[in-house]
XYZ file of C-alpha atoms in Angstrom:
429
model
C -203.658 -23.171 70.045
C -201.786 -20.308 68.445
C -200.574 -22.625 65.642
C -204.081 -22.479 64.094
C -203.890 -18.711 63.838
C -200.458 -18.966 62.187
C -201.553 -21.672 59.697
C -204.707 -19.773 58.732
C -202.782 -16.468 58.482
C -200.152 -18.003 56.197
C -202.892 -19.671 53.961
C -204.981 -16.528 53.757
C -202.086 -14.231 53.190
C -200.612 -16.432 50.450
C -204.067 -16.567 48.760
C -204.258 -12.925 48.967
C -200.819 -12.412 47.462
C -201.454 -14.691 44.607
C -204.968 -13.181 43.853
C -203.507 -9.664 43.955
C -200.802 -10.678 41.433
C -203.464 -12.352 39.281
C -205.635 -9.228 39.303
C -202.564 -7.163 38.236
C -201.797 -9.738 35.469
C -205.409 -9.435 34.263
C -205.416 -5.775 34.497
C -202.391 -5.304 32.209
C -202.959 -8.543 30.276
C -205.443 -7.205 27.794
C -203.228 -4.307 26.987
C -200.093 -6.325 26.621
C -201.669 -9.201 24.748
C -202.916 -6.929 22.009
C -199.336 -5.661 21.528
C -197.649 -9.050 21.307
C -196.172 -9.492 24.746
C -196.798 -13.128 25.135
C -193.151 -13.575 26.196
C -194.010 -11.521 29.301
C -197.517 -12.636 30.108
C -196.936 -16.331 30.061
C -193.670 -16.244 32.238
C -195.566 -14.079 34.705
C -198.245 -16.541 34.958
C -195.702 -19.033 36.014
C -194.353 -16.530 38.658
C -197.882 -16.179 40.113
C -197.903 -19.886 40.808
C -194.842 -19.441 43.170
C -196.713 -16.701 45.181
C -199.819 -18.903 45.351
C -197.577 -21.496 46.991
C -195.042 -19.835 49.152
C -196.252 -17.754 52.026
C -193.961 -14.818 51.079
C -196.231 -12.130 52.649
C -196.706 -14.060 55.862
C -193.039 -14.557 56.384
C -192.215 -10.792 55.591
C -194.926 -9.695 58.063
C -193.753 -12.107 60.615
C -190.282 -10.746 60.540
C -191.268 -7.056 60.315
C -193.738 -7.644 63.149
C -190.818 -8.417 65.538
C -189.194 -5.090 64.620
C -191.857 -2.600 63.918
C -193.879 -0.788 66.710
C -196.500 0.239 64.024
C -198.324 -3.105 64.766
C -197.765 -2.962 68.408
C -195.631 -6.214 68.286
C -198.981 -8.144 68.411
C -199.156 -9.385 64.657
C -200.709 -12.793 64.709
C -200.911 -12.989 68.434
C -204.079 -15.004 69.686
C -207.034 -13.813 71.438
C -209.929 -16.093 72.625
C -212.163 -14.933 69.657
C -209.503 -15.172 66.991
C -208.409 -18.520 68.325
C -211.964 -19.861 68.023
C -212.470 -18.509 64.507
C -208.927 -19.900 63.559
C -209.907 -23.428 64.810
C -213.234 -23.385 62.958
C -211.434 -22.235 59.716
C -208.769 -24.874 59.981
C -211.287 -27.551 60.360
C -213.340 -26.338 57.349
C -210.272 -25.802 55.193
C -208.797 -29.266 56.145
C -212.113 -30.981 55.076
C -211.945 -29.264 51.779
C -208.321 -30.075 51.412
C -208.767 -33.788 51.944
C -211.722 -33.844 49.512
C -209.557 -32.184 46.857
C -206.683 -34.554 47.427
C -209.043 -37.444 47.281
C -210.476 -36.286 43.952
C -207.046 -35.593 42.535
C -205.741 -39.046 43.663
C -208.695 -40.753 42.103
C -208.033 -38.873 38.873
C -204.323 -39.784 38.818
C -205.225 -43.488 39.208
C -207.837 -43.286 36.474
C -205.218 -41.721 34.035
C -202.525 -44.081 35.017
C -204.868 -47.093 34.424
C -205.739 -45.788 30.888
C -202.159 -45.194 29.826
C -200.584 -48.331 31.600
C -200.516 -50.459 28.419
C -197.666 -48.707 26.487
C -195.798 -50.146 23.498
C -192.619 -48.819 21.884
C -192.979 -47.111 18.578
C -191.396 -48.752 15.437
C -187.882 -47.705 14.447
C -189.033 -45.326 11.676
C -190.942 -43.175 14.077
C -188.222 -43.279 16.634
C -185.756 -41.850 13.993
C -188.141 -39.172 13.048
C -188.809 -38.375 16.717
C -184.923 -37.919 17.308
C -184.830 -35.702 14.338
C -187.616 -33.550 15.571
C -186.090 -33.461 19.077
C -182.952 -31.862 17.542
C -184.999 -29.181 15.719
C -186.836 -28.377 18.937
C -183.492 -28.284 20.869
C -184.590 -31.010 23.230
C -181.860 -33.524 24.187
C -182.254 -36.907 22.327
C -183.164 -39.624 24.838
C -184.731 -37.213 27.450
C -188.269 -38.257 26.409
C -189.576 -41.559 25.384
C -191.995 -42.071 22.506
C -194.744 -44.799 22.954
C -198.022 -45.920 21.698
C -201.158 -46.838 23.580
C -204.591 -48.208 22.705
C -206.050 -46.562 25.864
C -205.291 -42.738 24.859
C -207.670 -40.973 22.591
C -205.394 -38.172 21.672
C -201.544 -37.566 21.565
C -200.327 -36.430 25.008
C -197.201 -35.992 27.102
C -197.021 -37.301 30.656
C -194.479 -37.647 33.524
C -192.675 -35.014 35.523
C -189.452 -36.916 36.064
C -189.631 -39.523 33.368
C -191.686 -37.921 30.594
C -193.205 -39.986 27.824
C -195.128 -38.996 24.742
C -198.089 -41.322 24.154
C -199.704 -41.641 20.617
C -202.969 -43.442 19.934
C -202.265 -46.563 17.802
C -203.020 -45.028 14.416
C -201.398 -44.414 11.063
C -199.836 -40.881 10.769
C -198.269 -39.132 7.888
C -194.906 -37.549 8.350
C -196.247 -33.981 8.461
C -198.843 -34.972 11.049
C -196.198 -36.534 13.205
C -193.991 -33.441 12.862
C -196.849 -31.275 14.168
C -197.906 -33.728 16.925
C -194.396 -34.427 18.340
C -193.302 -30.814 17.985
C -196.362 -29.579 19.924
C -195.618 -32.043 22.777
C -191.985 -31.227 22.832
C -192.647 -27.600 23.203
C -194.888 -28.487 26.172
C -191.864 -30.222 27.778
C -189.541 -27.187 26.919
C -192.022 -24.788 28.566
C -192.297 -26.973 31.686
C -196.074 -27.029 31.269
C -196.412 -30.264 33.120
C -194.812 -28.766 36.158
C -196.916 -25.630 35.874
C -200.023 -27.841 35.823
C -198.902 -29.786 38.743
C -198.244 -26.546 40.694
C -201.831 -25.391 39.626
C -203.279 -28.665 40.902
C -201.535 -28.158 44.156
C -202.722 -24.537 44.276
C -206.318 -25.657 43.744
C -206.094 -28.181 46.629
C -204.806 -25.623 48.929
C -206.924 -22.601 47.896
C -210.114 -24.468 46.850
C -212.227 -21.800 48.590
C -210.785 -19.014 46.636
C -212.557 -18.023 43.342
C -209.310 -16.421 41.939
C -207.501 -19.813 42.257
C -210.247 -21.372 39.992
C -209.697 -18.625 37.558
C -206.016 -19.087 37.761
C -206.210 -22.869 36.963
C -208.342 -21.974 33.940
C -205.879 -19.542 32.649
C -203.162 -22.022 33.050
C -204.957 -24.564 30.864
C -205.606 -21.835 28.182
C -202.239 -20.055 28.106
C -200.121 -23.215 28.153
C -201.778 -23.907 24.691
C -201.322 -20.396 23.487
C -197.669 -20.287 24.209
C -197.152 -23.854 22.795
C -199.074 -22.868 19.537
C -196.758 -19.762 19.162
C -193.546 -21.545 19.635
C -194.508 -24.713 17.676
C -195.617 -22.619 14.627
C -192.271 -20.787 14.741
C -190.500 -24.263 14.727
C -192.740 -25.807 11.990
C -193.055 -22.554 9.920
C -196.494 -23.424 8.612
C -199.410 -22.240 10.774
C -202.019 -23.591 8.267
C -200.692 -27.064 8.298
C -200.210 -26.996 12.133
C -203.872 -26.231 12.831
C -205.056 -28.582 10.139
C -203.528 -31.450 12.017
C -205.057 -30.337 15.288
C -208.375 -29.929 13.508
C -208.171 -33.516 12.363
C -207.776 -34.537 15.961
C -211.256 -33.295 16.645
C -212.703 -36.564 15.602
C -210.939 -38.242 18.549
C -213.585 -37.299 21.054
C -213.290 -37.590 24.746
C -209.830 -36.017 25.248
C -208.318 -36.495 28.705
C -208.306 -33.236 30.661
C -205.920 -33.637 33.460
C -203.260 -31.798 35.493
C -201.024 -34.811 34.857
C -200.686 -34.408 31.107
C -200.695 -31.964 28.213
C -202.556 -33.107 25.227
C -202.897 -31.887 21.625
C -206.636 -31.029 21.799
C -209.022 -30.116 24.423
C -212.330 -28.933 22.752
C -213.664 -27.587 19.501
C -214.572 -24.213 21.151
C -211.049 -23.868 22.555
C -209.528 -24.845 19.216
C -211.417 -21.871 17.512
C -210.056 -19.532 20.224
C -206.593 -20.789 19.758
C -206.712 -20.294 15.976
C -207.955 -16.798 16.339
C -205.487 -15.894 18.970
C -202.632 -17.296 16.657
C -203.979 -15.271 13.851
C -203.725 -12.104 15.948
C -200.249 -12.746 17.025
C -198.930 -13.235 13.530
C -200.233 -9.727 12.550
C -198.304 -8.108 15.355
C -194.770 -6.971 15.136
C -192.488 -8.692 17.679
C -191.738 -6.065 20.478
C -188.038 -4.889 20.681
C -185.955 -6.334 23.514
C -185.326 -2.844 25.135
C -189.068 -2.176 25.274
C -189.835 -5.535 26.659
C -187.302 -5.097 29.574
C -189.073 -1.728 30.325
C -192.428 -3.291 30.244
C -191.280 -6.167 32.606
C -189.937 -3.688 35.021
C -193.242 -1.705 34.990
C -195.358 -4.852 35.521
C -193.106 -5.941 38.350
C -193.222 -2.573 40.005
C -196.930 -2.272 39.795
C -197.365 -5.911 41.136
C -194.874 -5.521 43.930
C -196.477 -2.236 45.068
C -199.866 -3.846 44.916
C -198.840 -6.806 47.070
C -197.053 -4.598 49.577
C -200.086 -2.426 50.052
C -202.449 -5.359 50.558
C -200.091 -7.035 52.970
C -199.678 -3.925 55.071
C -203.453 -3.349 55.104
C -204.001 -6.829 56.270
C -201.554 -6.336 59.170
C -203.357 -3.203 60.174
C -206.705 -5.028 60.092
C -205.295 -7.772 62.353
C -204.069 -5.183 64.687
C -207.585 -3.606 65.047
C -209.108 -7.076 65.258
C -206.696 -7.964 68.109
C -207.334 -4.802 69.989
C -211.159 -5.423 69.792
C -211.005 -9.067 70.893
C -208.107 -9.198 73.469
C -209.046 -10.599 76.755
C -207.297 -8.743 79.740
C -207.576 -9.448 83.406
C -206.003 -7.043 85.784
C -204.812 -8.392 89.291
C -203.466 -6.590 92.257
C -199.745 -6.429 92.791
C -198.009 -7.913 95.729
C -194.777 -7.191 97.597
C -191.986 -6.157 95.045
C -188.639 -7.748 94.982
C -185.599 -8.077 92.560
C -184.395 -10.967 90.665
C -182.473 -11.596 87.371
C -183.026 -14.218 84.665
C -184.990 -12.657 81.872
C -184.522 -9.593 79.918
C -187.359 -8.128 77.718
C -186.766 -4.966 75.708
C -190.012 -3.246 75.024
C -190.235 -0.116 72.744
C -192.952 2.344 73.679
C -196.552 1.464 72.750
C -195.871 -2.123 71.948
C -196.635 -5.640 73.279
C -193.617 -7.957 73.652
C -193.468 -11.598 74.651
C -190.866 -13.989 75.844
C -190.319 -17.607 74.978
C -192.848 -20.307 75.753
C -192.946 -22.501 78.918
C -195.429 -25.126 79.985
C -197.461 -25.085 83.261
C -200.063 -27.586 84.439
C -203.369 -26.987 86.100
C -203.040 -26.356 89.806
C -199.529 -24.988 89.583
C -198.487 -21.325 90.193
C -196.623 -19.078 87.975
C -194.311 -16.528 89.709
C -192.858 -13.403 88.064
C -190.547 -10.885 89.603
C -188.087 -8.328 88.675
C -187.588 -4.739 87.804
C -188.267 -2.065 85.117
C -185.577 0.115 83.691
C -186.056 3.091 83.620
C -188.690 3.237 86.224
C -191.545 5.758 86.134
C -194.412 5.142 83.685
C -197.018 2.355 83.876
C -195.989 -0.982 82.293
C -198.298 -3.910 82.035
C -196.511 -7.264 83.023
C -198.036 -10.659 83.193
C -198.524 -14.028 81.420
C -200.536 -15.095 78.142
C -201.749 -18.582 77.316
C -201.686 -20.094 73.846
C -205.278 -18.787 73.193
C -204.185 -15.250 73.865
C -205.840 -14.852 77.226
C -203.696 -12.555 79.097
C -203.462 -11.843 82.987
C -201.359 -8.841 84.089
C -200.296 -6.342 86.739
C -199.356 -2.728 86.188
C -195.894 -1.764 87.681
C -193.645 1.297 87.324
C -190.436 -0.102 88.938
C -190.120 -3.329 90.875
C -192.740 -6.064 90.599
C -193.621 -9.519 92.068
C -196.748 -11.418 91.241
C -198.043 -15.000 91.513
C -200.614 -16.371 89.048
C -202.734 -19.502 89.671
C -202.734 -21.886 86.620
C -206.376 -22.852 85.962
C -205.653 -24.919 82.718
C -202.651 -26.926 81.559
C -201.122 -24.990 78.728
C -198.111 -23.203 77.210
C -197.605 -19.715 78.576
C -195.357 -16.695 77.692
C -194.162 -13.729 79.784
C -195.715 -10.632 78.330
C -195.023 -6.868 78.608
C -197.030 -3.896 77.260
C -195.110 -0.625 77.519
C -197.145 2.543 77.621
C -194.803 4.565 79.677
C -193.830 7.030 76.943
C -190.161 5.729 76.746
C -188.333 2.474 75.747
C -188.016 0.259 78.722
C -186.065 -2.990 79.702
C -187.832 -5.507 81.847
C -185.462 -7.784 83.825
C -186.406 -10.408 86.201
C -187.439 -14.141 86.682
C -190.210 -16.372 85.910
C -190.862 -19.852 87.326
C -193.758 -22.106 88.128
C -194.267 -24.780 90.874
């Protein structure tokens, strides 16, 4: 089953791409963070989520593999050994994926049950909330404000219909200013979407330690960026963190990828206060310098991803060469037919479209090679990559007995020293 190889190749290459970008982010992060480039580091962390989810490298290599002779045209082709490994890997990955989905679903149900009992806030708080929305440049009415007896700390929930939930308590106006501004900034930064993406990334790449590191960084940096923006809106860092410190008495905060809360832990709060103090001492980077730094980070990251992807393709080519199963059969009387055309550059494997044959049938191939002269391997391959072939230099005719019902493809390996065109016909009965 060649699809198992493609699935695992897509997953592994995507994990490799995301991990490479994360390493680049980590490498330059310390340098940029100490110079106040939070406006670069945090968006870049969001970009990494895209490359952990979209198989960009796999798609690029698949497209390039059809056009480049450097990989011999065999990129992600199956062999018996690779097929077995891929099947085992898909089963193991699938078990882990289902366990992660089950855990996340249970977590979602638990959170939803805790926050199910919502009540609307009084008119005074609603008016204050509308005023804070205008100050934070969030459209009034986009987010609902409610109270609940089931939540221990203020939080925002909901990707499509966001709602800010407050514990049923008395709050002063400055406290509400800090709490609501904090949650609105989470909404503006699209932190709930980032956390949801991180949750999906963790379910897919549960076996990748860099994914676990990435998810912990998302938890941390969403709060760093939120603190930075909220303090700019409020204008009083001391008051902002005093309110957050007051929330520490509300133990048992909900940690979830479904919400963003005001407070996580005392240890993390100390880290956030220290980080905010460092940011305030730094001079804001000039726009022109920020652009150049962005270009430099992008260039380094792009070069790293390309280098890793190309090296992966080369490794697969070597693995394919070492595990390919070839069976040479004697050639029979040559003839000439038309019906298929395969262009095969020198030193490449090329395959045609797939066709199905049942056990006990025969597959016949016949045709001609243009130009004639050098040795060309011509034959069939099943879905597990087992190839049977003959060597021909001009005309060819061969019958293959089908020993297993499967999908097959017509294959050509050109080692003649020149580009050739193989024309002919293939059928089974």
